[in-house]
Short mmCIF file of C-alpha atoms in Angstrom, two decimals:
data_model
loop_
_atom_site.label_atom_id
_atom_site.label_comp_id
_atom_site.label_asym_id
_atom_site.label_seq_id
_atom_site.Cartn_x
_atom_site.Cartn_y
_atom_site.Cartn_z
CA MET J 300 -0.19 -5.16 10.14
CA ALA J 301 2.69 -3.35 8.49
CA SER J 302 2.78 0.41 8.48
CA HIS J 303 -0.01 0.94 10.99
CA ALA J 304 0.75 4.63 11.17
CA ASN J 305 -0.21 5.06 7.52
CA ARG J 306 -3.37 3.02 7.93
CA LEU J 307 -4.41 4.93 11.01
CA ILE J 308 -4.94 8.28 9.32
CA ILE J 309 -8.61 7.66 9.87
CA SER J 310 -10.66 9.83 7.60
CA ARG J 311 -14.17 10.97 8.31
CA LEU J 312 -14.51 10.93 4.57
CA THR J 313 -14.81 7.19 3.96
CA PRO J 314 -17.46 6.06 1.47
CA THR J 315 -19.37 4.18 4.18
CA THR J 316 -19.55 7.26 6.38
CA THR J 317 -20.68 9.60 3.65
CA SER J 318 -23.42 7.30 2.43
CA ARG J 319 -24.76 7.09 5.97
CA CYS J 320 -24.82 10.88 6.16
CA TYR J 321 -26.89 11.40 3.05
CA SER J 322 -29.31 8.56 2.63
CA THR J 323 -31.16 5.74 4.27
CA PRO J 324 -30.65 2.05 3.46
CA THR J 325 -34.10 1.99 1.86
CA ALA J 326 -33.29 4.85 -0.47
CA LEU J 327 -30.05 3.21 -1.47
CA THR J 328 -31.83 -0.06 -2.21
CA VAL J 329 -34.48 1.60 -4.36
CA THR J 330 -31.99 3.55 -6.45
CA LYS J 331 -29.18 1.00 -6.61
CA GLY J 332 -29.81 0.05 -10.25
CA LYS J 333 -29.95 3.68 -11.28
CA GLU J 334 -26.77 4.52 -9.39
CA ASP J 335 -24.93 1.62 -10.97
CA SER J 336 -26.05 2.64 -14.45
CA LEU J 337 -25.08 6.28 -13.96
CA PHE J 338 -21.77 5.24 -12.44
CA ARG J 339 -21.05 3.05 -15.47
CA LYS J 340 -21.64 5.99 -17.79
CA LEU J 341 -19.31 8.20 -15.75
CA SER J 342 -16.68 5.48 -15.51
CA ALA J 343 -16.72 5.08 -19.29
CA LEU J 344 -15.39 8.63 -19.62
CA GLY J 345 -11.90 7.31 -18.93
CA TYR J 346 -9.23 9.28 -17.11
CA GLY J 347 -10.70 12.12 -15.10
CA GLY J 348 -8.28 14.87 -16.00
CA SER J 349 -9.16 18.54 -16.16
CA GLY J 350 -10.24 18.07 -19.79
CA SER J 351 -13.10 15.84 -18.68
CA ASP J 352 -15.09 18.65 -17.06
CA ALA J 353 -17.48 19.08 -19.97
CA ALA J 354 -17.84 15.33 -20.47
CA VAL J 355 -18.99 14.81 -16.87
CA ALA J 356 -21.46 17.70 -17.02
CA ASP J 357 -22.74 16.60 -20.45
CA THR J 358 -23.28 13.05 -19.21
CA LEU J 359 -25.31 14.28 -16.25
CA ASP J 360 -27.28 16.78 -18.35
CA GLU J 361 -28.09 14.10 -20.92
CA TRP J 362 -29.26 11.79 -18.15
CA VAL J 363 -31.69 14.47 -16.95
CA LYS J 364 -32.88 15.23 -20.50
CA GLN J 365 -33.89 11.59 -20.82
CA GLY J 366 -36.34 12.20 -18.00
CA LYS J 367 -34.26 10.47 -15.36
CA SER J 368 -33.89 12.24 -12.06
CA ILE J 369 -30.60 12.61 -10.21
CA LYS J 370 -31.14 12.90 -6.50
CA ARG J 371 -28.64 13.85 -3.87
CA PHE J 372 -27.91 10.31 -2.76
CA ASP J 373 -27.37 9.27 -6.41
CA ILE J 374 -24.58 11.81 -6.70
CA ILE J 375 -23.05 10.93 -3.34
CA SER J 376 -23.10 7.24 -4.20
CA CYS J 377 -21.36 7.92 -7.53
CA VAL J 378 -18.79 10.12 -5.78
CA ASN J 379 -18.02 7.29 -3.38
CA HIS J 380 -17.60 4.81 -6.23
CA LEU J 381 -15.37 7.19 -8.18
CA ARG J 382 -13.19 7.81 -5.12
CA LYS J 383 -12.83 4.08 -4.65
CA PHE J 384 -11.40 3.81 -8.17
CA LYS J 385 -9.30 6.97 -7.73
CA LYS J 386 -11.20 8.96 -10.34
CA TYR J 387 -10.90 12.08 -8.25
CA HIS J 388 -11.33 14.62 -11.08
CA HIS J 389 -14.64 13.07 -12.08
CA ALA J 390 -15.83 13.13 -8.47
CA ILE J 391 -14.92 16.83 -8.20
CA GLN J 392 -16.90 17.60 -11.35
CA LEU J 393 -19.89 15.76 -9.92
CA TYR J 394 -19.83 18.04 -6.90
CA GLU J 395 -19.50 21.14 -9.11
CA TRP J 396 -22.48 20.02 -11.17
CA MET J 397 -24.47 19.39 -8.01
CA GLU J 398 -23.54 22.81 -6.61
CA LYS J 399 -24.79 24.56 -9.75
CA GLY J 400 -28.14 22.79 -9.49
CA LYS J 401 -30.78 22.63 -6.81
CA ASN J 402 -28.76 20.40 -4.51
CA LYS J 403 -26.72 22.50 -2.14
CA MET J 404 -23.41 21.45 -0.66
CA ASN J 405 -23.27 20.74 3.05
CA ASN J 406 -20.23 20.68 5.31
CA ALA J 407 -19.58 16.98 4.79
CA ASP J 408 -19.62 17.53 1.01
CA ARG J 409 -17.12 20.36 1.33
CA ALA J 410 -14.88 18.21 3.49
CA ILE J 411 -14.91 15.45 0.89
CA ARG J 412 -14.19 18.01 -1.81
CA ILE J 413 -11.10 19.19 0.08
CA ASP J 414 -9.88 15.60 0.18
CA LEU J 415 -10.58 15.15 -3.54
CA LEU J 416 -8.84 18.38 -4.53
CA ALA J 417 -5.74 17.43 -2.56
CA LYS J 418 -5.58 14.02 -4.25
CA ALA J 419 -6.36 15.31 -7.74
CA ASN J 420 -4.52 18.62 -7.87
CA GLY J 421 -2.31 18.81 -4.80
CA VAL J 422 -2.46 20.40 -1.36
CA ALA J 423 -2.38 23.96 -2.70
CA SER J 424 -5.66 23.37 -4.53
CA ALA J 425 -7.29 22.07 -1.35
CA GLU J 426 -6.00 25.07 0.60
CA LYS J 427 -7.33 27.49 -2.00
CA TYR J 428 -10.79 25.94 -1.81
CA PHE J 429 -10.76 25.91 2.00
CA ASN J 430 -9.72 29.57 2.12
CA SER J 431 -12.53 30.48 -0.30
CA LEU J 432 -15.20 29.10 2.04
CA GLU J 433 -17.39 31.48 3.98
CA GLY J 434 -16.94 31.56 7.73
CA SER J 435 -19.99 29.42 8.41
CA ALA J 436 -18.65 26.73 6.05
CA LYS J 437 -15.37 26.46 7.94
CA THR J 438 -16.49 23.83 10.40
CA MET J 439 -14.94 20.93 12.26
CA LYS J 440 -15.49 18.79 9.16
CA THR J 441 -13.74 21.10 6.70
CA TYR J 442 -10.94 21.95 9.12
CA GLY J 443 -10.55 18.24 9.82
CA ALA J 444 -10.36 17.42 6.11
CA LEU J 445 -7.56 19.94 5.59
CA LEU J 446 -5.73 18.65 8.67
CA SER J 447 -6.02 15.09 7.35
CA THR J 448 -4.49 16.25 4.08
CA TYR J 449 -1.54 17.87 5.86
CA CYS J 450 -1.00 14.72 7.91
CA LYS J 451 -1.10 12.43 4.89
CA GLU J 452 1.42 14.63 3.11
CA LYS J 453 3.61 14.82 6.26
CA MET J 454 3.43 18.63 6.35
CA LEU J 455 4.24 18.97 10.03
CA ASP J 456 4.45 22.76 10.41
CA LYS J 457 1.17 23.38 8.61
CA ALA J 458 -0.53 20.57 10.52
CA ILE J 459 0.58 21.95 13.89
CA GLU J 460 -0.50 25.49 13.01
CA LEU J 461 -3.92 24.34 11.82
CA PHE J 462 -4.38 21.98 14.77
CA GLU J 463 -3.68 24.80 17.23
CA LYS J 464 -6.26 26.94 15.43
CA MET J 465 -8.76 24.09 15.68
CA LYS J 466 -8.16 23.89 19.43
CA GLU J 467 -8.96 27.60 19.74
CA LEU J 468 -12.21 27.00 17.86
CA SER J 469 -13.03 23.89 19.93
CA PHE J 470 -12.88 21.80 16.76
CA THR J 471 -10.99 18.97 18.40
CA SER J 472 -11.99 15.33 18.29
CA ALA J 473 -10.47 11.88 18.63
CA LEU J 474 -10.22 11.73 14.83
CA ASN J 475 -8.15 14.89 14.62
CA TYR J 476 -5.87 13.80 17.46
CA ASN J 477 -5.47 10.42 15.76
CA ASN J 478 -4.36 12.13 12.58
CA MET J 479 -1.74 14.13 14.46
CA MET J 480 -0.49 10.99 16.20
CA SER J 481 -0.23 9.23 12.86
CA LEU J 482 1.76 12.14 11.47
CA TYR J 483 4.26 12.00 14.33
CA LEU J 484 4.63 8.23 13.95
CA ASN J 485 5.23 8.57 10.22
CA LEU J 486 7.84 11.24 10.83
CA GLY J 487 9.69 9.06 13.34
CA GLN J 488 8.68 11.09 16.37
CA PRO J 489 6.84 8.49 18.51
CA GLU J 490 7.73 10.31 21.72
CA LYS J 491 5.15 13.00 20.81
CA VAL J 492 2.21 10.58 20.89
CA PRO J 493 1.80 9.96 24.66
CA SER J 494 1.55 13.70 25.34
CA LEU J 495 -1.25 14.00 22.79
CA VAL J 496 -3.16 11.20 24.50
CA LYS J 497 -2.67 12.94 27.84
CA GLU J 498 -3.95 16.16 26.30
CA MET J 499 -7.07 14.34 25.12
CA GLU J 500 -7.71 13.12 28.67
CA GLU J 501 -7.34 16.65 30.04
CA MET J 502 -9.85 17.92 27.47
CA ASN J 503 -12.29 15.06 28.18
CA ILE J 504 -12.00 13.73 24.63
CA ALA J 505 -12.57 9.99 24.76
CA ALA J 506 -9.83 7.96 23.16
CA ASP J 507 -10.98 5.30 20.69
CA LYS J 508 -9.35 2.06 19.60
CA TYR J 509 -7.29 3.87 16.96
CA THR J 510 -5.93 6.21 19.59
CA TYR J 511 -4.87 3.30 21.77
CA ASN J 512 -3.36 1.40 18.86
CA GLN J 513 -1.23 4.37 17.92
CA LEU J 514 -0.22 4.78 21.55
CA MET J 515 0.83 1.12 21.53
CA ASN J 516 2.85 1.71 18.37
CA SER J 517 4.55 4.74 19.87
CA TYR J 518 5.67 2.77 22.93
CA ALA J 519 6.78 -0.08 20.67
CA SER J 520 8.94 2.36 18.71
CA LEU J 521 10.42 3.49 22.02
CA ASN J 522 11.17 -0.16 22.90
CA ASP J 523 8.86 -0.09 25.92
CA VAL J 524 6.88 -3.32 25.65
CA ASN J 525 5.66 -3.05 29.25
CA ALA J 526 4.00 0.26 28.39
CA VAL J 527 2.42 -1.38 25.33
CA GLU J 528 0.86 -4.03 27.53
CA GLU J 529 -0.36 -1.37 29.97
CA VAL J 530 -2.21 0.33 27.11
CA LEU J 531 -4.12 -2.89 26.49
CA GLU J 532 -5.17 -3.01 30.14
CA THR J 533 -6.20 0.66 29.98
CA MET J 534 -8.44 -0.12 27.02
CA LYS J 535 -10.21 -2.81 29.03
CA THR J 536 -10.58 -0.46 32.01
CA LYS J 537 -12.04 2.26 29.77
CA LYS J 538 -14.38 -0.32 28.19
CA VAL J 539 -12.82 0.15 24.75
CA ILE J 540 -12.97 -3.50 23.73
CA PRO J 541 -9.77 -4.69 22.01
CA ASP J 542 -10.65 -6.19 18.64
CA TRP J 543 -8.84 -8.27 16.04
CA PHE J 544 -6.96 -5.22 14.81
CA THR J 545 -5.69 -4.41 18.30
CA TYR J 546 -4.54 -7.93 19.07
CA GLY J 547 -3.00 -8.22 15.61
CA ASN J 548 -1.13 -5.01 16.30
CA LEU J 549 0.04 -6.41 19.64
CA ALA J 550 1.23 -9.63 17.97
CA THR J 551 3.20 -7.60 15.44
CA ILE J 552 4.83 -5.64 18.24
CA TYR J 553 5.79 -8.86 20.02
CA VAL J 554 7.25 -10.31 16.81
CA ASN J 555 9.28 -7.17 16.15
CA ALA J 556 10.55 -7.28 19.74
CA GLY J 557 11.58 -10.92 19.38
CA LEU J 558 9.01 -12.08 21.95
CA ILE J 559 7.95 -15.08 19.89
CA ASP J 560 6.14 -17.02 22.62
CA LYS J 561 4.01 -14.01 23.52
CA ALA J 562 3.31 -13.40 19.84
CA ASN J 563 2.13 -16.97 19.33
CA ASP J 564 -0.13 -16.75 22.39
CA VAL J 565 -1.82 -13.68 20.94
CA LEU J 566 -2.07 -15.20 17.46
CA GLU J 567 -3.80 -18.29 18.84
CA LYS J 568 -6.31 -15.98 20.52
CA LEU J 569 -6.93 -14.41 17.12
CA GLU J 570 -7.87 -17.80 15.69
CA ASP J 571 -10.94 -17.91 17.92
CA GLU J 572 -14.06 -18.24 15.79
CA ASP J 573 -15.69 -15.20 17.39
CA MET J 574 -12.62 -13.07 16.62
CA LEU J 575 -12.53 -14.15 12.96
CA ASN J 576 -16.27 -13.99 12.34
CA GLY J 577 -17.19 -11.53 9.61
CA LEU J 578 -13.63 -10.49 8.81
CA ASP J 579 -12.16 -10.23 5.32
CA ARG J 580 -9.40 -12.13 3.53
CA GLU J 581 -6.79 -9.60 4.59
CA THR J 582 -7.30 -10.66 8.20
CA PHE J 583 -6.33 -14.23 7.35
CA HIS J 584 -3.42 -12.96 5.26
CA THR J 585 -2.14 -11.06 8.28
CA LEU J 586 -2.51 -14.12 10.49
CA ILE J 587 -0.58 -16.31 8.03
CA THR J 588 2.17 -13.73 7.64
CA LEU J 589 2.60 -13.24 11.38
CA TYR J 590 2.73 -16.98 12.02
CA ALA J 591 5.42 -17.25 9.35
CA ARG J 592 7.41 -14.55 11.09
CA THR J 593 7.31 -16.61 14.29
CA SER J 594 8.47 -19.71 12.33
CA ASN J 595 5.23 -21.44 13.31
CA LEU J 596 4.37 -23.76 10.42
CA LEU J 597 1.46 -25.34 12.29
CA GLY J 598 -0.05 -21.89 12.82
CA VAL J 599 0.42 -21.01 9.15
CA ASN J 600 -1.35 -24.19 8.08
CA ARG J 601 -4.21 -23.69 10.57
CA ALA J 602 -4.79 -20.15 9.34
CA TRP J 603 -4.75 -21.37 5.74
CA VAL J 604 -7.35 -24.05 6.49
CA SER J 605 -9.52 -21.43 8.25
CA LEU J 606 -9.27 -19.13 5.24
CA LYS J 607 -10.34 -21.91 2.88
CA LEU J 608 -13.26 -22.81 5.13
CA THR J 609 -14.38 -19.17 5.25
CA PHE J 610 -13.99 -18.39 1.55
CA ALA J 611 -15.04 -21.01 -0.98
CA LYS J 612 -12.05 -20.37 -3.23
CA PRO J 613 -8.85 -18.58 -2.20
CA ASN J 614 -7.94 -15.88 -4.70
CA ASN J 615 -4.51 -15.20 -6.20
CA VAL J 616 -3.53 -12.86 -3.39
CA SER J 617 -4.37 -15.48 -0.77
CA TYR J 618 -2.21 -18.04 -2.55
CA LEU J 619 0.56 -15.46 -2.88
CA ILE J 620 0.53 -14.81 0.88
CA MET J 621 0.56 -18.55 1.64
CA LEU J 622 3.40 -19.25 -0.79
CA LEU J 623 5.46 -16.42 0.67
CA ALA J 624 4.92 -17.85 4.15
CA LEU J 625 5.97 -21.36 3.09
CA PHE J 626 8.97 -19.94 1.24
CA LYS J 627 10.06 -18.06 4.34
CA LEU J 628 9.73 -21.23 6.40
CA GLU J 629 11.67 -23.20 3.76
CA ASN J 630 8.87 -25.75 3.63
CA VAL J 631 9.67 -27.03 0.15
CA ASP J 632 7.07 -29.81 0.01
CA GLY J 633 4.29 -27.54 1.21
CA LEU J 634 5.42 -24.81 -1.17
CA GLU J 635 5.32 -27.01 -4.26
CA LYS J 636 2.03 -28.62 -3.23
CA CYS J 637 0.37 -25.22 -2.68
CA PHE J 638 1.68 -23.91 -6.00
CA ALA J 639 0.43 -26.98 -7.87
CA GLU J 640 -3.00 -26.55 -6.23
CA TRP J 641 -3.17 -22.93 -7.32
CA GLU J 642 -1.84 -23.54 -10.83
CA SER J 643 -4.35 -26.32 -11.49
CA GLY J 644 -7.35 -24.16 -10.65
CA CYS J 645 -6.40 -20.54 -11.31
CA SER J 646 -8.52 -18.52 -13.72
CA THR J 647 -5.89 -15.79 -14.10
CA TYR J 648 -2.22 -16.73 -14.11
CA ASP J 649 -0.22 -14.44 -11.82
CA VAL J 650 3.52 -14.52 -12.53
CA ARG J 651 4.25 -13.29 -9.00
CA LEU J 652 3.30 -16.71 -7.66
CA ALA J 653 5.52 -18.48 -10.17
CA ASN J 654 8.39 -16.21 -9.12
CA ILE J 655 8.26 -17.60 -5.58
CA ILE J 656 8.75 -21.15 -6.88
CA LEU J 657 11.42 -19.93 -9.30
CA GLU J 658 13.35 -18.35 -6.47
CA SER J 659 13.04 -21.54 -4.44
CA TYR J 660 14.42 -23.58 -7.35
CA LEU J 661 17.27 -21.15 -8.00
CA ASN J 662 18.20 -21.01 -4.31
CA ARG J 663 18.57 -24.82 -4.45
CA ASN J 664 20.49 -24.72 -7.77
CA MET J 665 17.62 -26.51 -9.51
CA ILE J 666 18.17 -24.67 -12.78
CA GLU J 667 16.48 -27.29 -14.97
CA GLU J 668 13.29 -27.06 -12.92
CA ALA J 669 13.53 -23.26 -12.96
CA ASN J 670 13.93 -23.16 -16.74
CA ALA J 671 11.06 -25.60 -17.18
CA LEU J 672 8.79 -23.40 -15.08
CA TYR J 673 9.94 -20.31 -16.98
CA GLU J 674 9.07 -21.98 -20.29
CA SER J 675 5.73 -23.11 -18.87
CA VAL J 676 4.87 -19.55 -17.87
CA VAL J 677 5.79 -18.21 -21.32
CA SER J 678 3.83 -20.99 -23.06
CA ARG J 679 0.70 -19.78 -21.26
CA GLY J 680 1.10 -16.42 -22.94
CA VAL J 681 2.16 -14.83 -19.65
CA GLN J 682 5.03 -12.37 -19.74
CA PRO J 683 7.74 -12.81 -17.09
CA ASN J 684 7.99 -9.64 -15.03
CA LEU J 685 11.06 -7.70 -13.96
CA ARG J 686 11.42 -9.73 -10.79
CA THR J 687 11.54 -12.93 -12.86
CA LEU J 688 14.34 -11.49 -14.98
CA ASN J 689 16.20 -10.15 -11.96
CA LEU J 690 16.09 -13.61 -10.34
CA PHE J 691 17.73 -15.24 -13.37
CA THR J 692 20.22 -12.40 -13.77
CA SER J 693 21.32 -12.76 -10.15
CA TYR J 694 21.49 -16.54 -10.38
CA TYR J 695 23.76 -16.53 -13.42
CA LEU J 696 25.94 -13.84 -11.88
CA LYS J 697 26.46 -16.03 -8.83
CA LYS J 698 27.41 -18.88 -11.16
CA GLN J 699 29.70 -16.52 -13.12
CA GLN J 700 27.85 -17.32 -16.35
CA MET J 701 28.13 -13.79 -17.68
CA ASP J 702 26.63 -14.39 -21.13
CA LEU J 703 23.37 -15.64 -19.62
CA ALA J 704 23.41 -12.98 -16.90
CA LEU J 705 23.72 -10.25 -19.53
CA LYS J 706 21.02 -11.91 -21.64
CA PHE J 707 18.41 -11.72 -18.88
CA PHE J 708 19.73 -8.32 -17.80
CA GLU J 709 19.20 -6.92 -21.28
CA ILE J 710 15.70 -8.41 -21.55
CA GLY J 711 14.88 -6.82 -18.20
CA VAL J 712 16.16 -3.41 -19.25
CA SER J 713 14.10 -3.56 -22.44
CA LYS J 714 11.00 -4.52 -20.47
CA MET J 715 11.70 -1.83 -17.88
CA SER J 716 11.82 0.85 -20.57
CA SER J 717 8.50 -0.25 -22.08
CA GLU J 718 6.83 -0.34 -18.66
CA LYS J 719 8.39 2.94 -17.53
CA SER J 720 9.63 1.28 -14.36
CA ASN J 721 12.84 2.42 -12.70
CA TRP J 722 13.73 -0.15 -10.05
CA PHE J 723 15.44 -2.65 -12.36
CA PRO J 724 18.23 -3.58 -11.93
CA THR J 725 18.38 -3.65 -8.15
CA ASP J 726 21.39 -2.13 -6.42
CA GLU J 727 22.32 -5.62 -5.26
CA THR J 728 22.39 -6.90 -8.85
CA VAL J 729 24.51 -3.96 -10.00
CA SER J 730 26.96 -4.63 -7.17
CA MET J 731 27.21 -8.28 -8.24
CA PHE J 732 28.09 -7.22 -11.78
CA LEU J 733 30.75 -4.83 -10.51
CA LYS J 734 32.25 -7.42 -8.20
CA TYR J 735 32.51 -9.86 -11.10
CA PHE J 736 34.27 -7.32 -13.31
CA GLU J 737 36.67 -6.44 -10.51
CA GLU J 738 37.59 -10.07 -9.92
CA GLU J 739 37.48 -11.49 -13.47
CA LYS J 740 38.79 -8.50 -15.49
CA ASP J 741 36.22 -9.22 -18.24
CA THR J 742 36.58 -6.10 -20.41
CA GLU J 743 34.18 -7.19 -23.16
CA SER J 744 31.32 -7.94 -20.76
CA ALA J 745 32.08 -4.79 -18.76
CA GLU J 746 31.74 -2.69 -21.91
CA LYS J 747 28.40 -4.30 -22.77
CA PHE J 748 27.18 -3.78 -19.20
CA CYS J 749 28.09 -0.08 -19.32
CA GLU J 750 26.33 0.33 -22.67
CA ILE J 751 23.14 -1.13 -21.23
CA MET J 752 23.36 1.01 -18.08
CA LYS J 753 23.85 4.09 -20.25
CA LYS J 754 20.63 3.34 -22.15
CA ILE J 755 18.60 3.54 -18.94
CA GLY J 756 20.39 6.59 -17.54
CA ARG J 757 22.02 4.68 -14.71
CA LEU J 758 25.63 5.20 -15.79
CA GLU J 759 26.36 8.54 -14.19
CA SER J 760 24.00 8.06 -11.23
CA ASN J 761 26.10 5.17 -9.88
CA ALA J 762 29.63 6.22 -8.94
CA SER J 763 31.06 2.71 -9.20
CA VAL J 764 29.54 2.10 -12.65
CA SER J 765 30.81 5.46 -13.82
CA GLN J 766 34.23 4.53 -12.45
CA LEU J 767 34.08 1.24 -14.34
CA GLN J 768 33.44 3.08 -17.60
CA THR J 769 36.36 5.42 -16.89
CA CYS J 770 38.66 2.46 -16.33
CA ILE J 771 37.44 0.81 -19.54
CA ALA J 772 38.20 3.98 -21.48
CA ALA J 773 41.67 4.09 -19.91
CA GLY J 774 42.28 0.44 -20.73
CA LYS J 775 42.69 -0.41 -17.07
CA VAL J 776 39.92 -2.89 -16.39
CA GLY J 777 42.67 -5.40 -15.74
CA THR J 778 43.70 -3.43 -12.67
CA LEU J 779 40.21 -2.27 -11.63
CA LYS J 780 39.61 -1.78 -7.93
CA LEU J 781 36.16 -0.38 -7.22
CA ARG J 782 36.26 3.17 -5.86
CA ARG J 783 40.05 3.14 -6.11
CA CYS J 784 40.69 3.32 -9.87
CA SER J 785 43.23 6.00 -10.82
CA ILE J 786 44.16 7.02 -14.33
#
């Protein structure tokens, strides 16, 4: 349930919604094979950059030349698939091809195109397209799409200006209000949300479950749990039935407020078979995570059993969530048993799961077991990731085994450069190195550390590391005091 504000920018442009707008279930069933085949051809084009324009058009033209028709719902279905896989440029070119043919764009298509342009080319591109539309094409859908873009990009001034214009045009809806609420929550202005809900009531715009969930989140941010609970009662009064998402949100609020008993009461309600029926794996993941946050091992295990009964085989992500929960609860036996179960049956080895066990071993100074697991991972042909290397670097720093710390540190830096990642080493790890040099006066290791940091451009960006290099050059590592070195 983390970051509800981000998840509650509810777009009218979801694939499910658009497919409902353009075709019937029967039509989709009849053309499914054709859609899949056409989608595969478009997907094979690779990255959908601006250079792919001709390739998309050529693929579609060739399809038609072969005597195969491309109907409106074929295009819409392919657009939805391409959006799902973030091939926004290809989806845009599909719409352009459609527009040049017999199929005309409608307002929903234009709204989706605004969303695609913003994601592919930036907000300015979406604005340019919106401004180019004729007056009759500037509808609630297209205005709403542009507003959604502003809200996602946290462009408050533009969002407010556009929203006021939409009010003048009577283009308001629960969706648009929800987007504005989400924007305020993301910008740390929860106090603005209740007034928007009140405004909806005055304009006779019915609040939906997303509205109420964001209102709950706003009160939670304002530390008013009583008001949160009142929102739940209001939902029942207004016959907006609280669902799993709402109760999960409430449980999260209780956990964050330290109201563990109340959180557990709500979580147990969420375990009801009717509440869980038809929900996806993520629902169970949320339940496991929340139970772990309340230190409720029994609840974690019940949720895990329910997940395994619902889905024939837990996937890697499910095992990852469970291992994280057991790690948090320091349930060593359960942790090792769960890991062994996953490792014995996994089809794809995920080093993230091994890292959890590694960290558990290292926290308990079980270095032999940690090294054995590390070697086991490598023997499978799996590359340790940056987190693996950071774990060993930190461990050896704590043990003041600088040679080994620098060994894993250097491997990590090399891997980071090849992967074009920039988070390694963590600030905490850098601080541990600096503390060691300050206390142990190890000039040789300090010089090697600075050389490595220089390779990744982190020497000048960290004042303390830069200071360390200055002291090395002055021959004063022996008297180094972080942030107080004078030469």
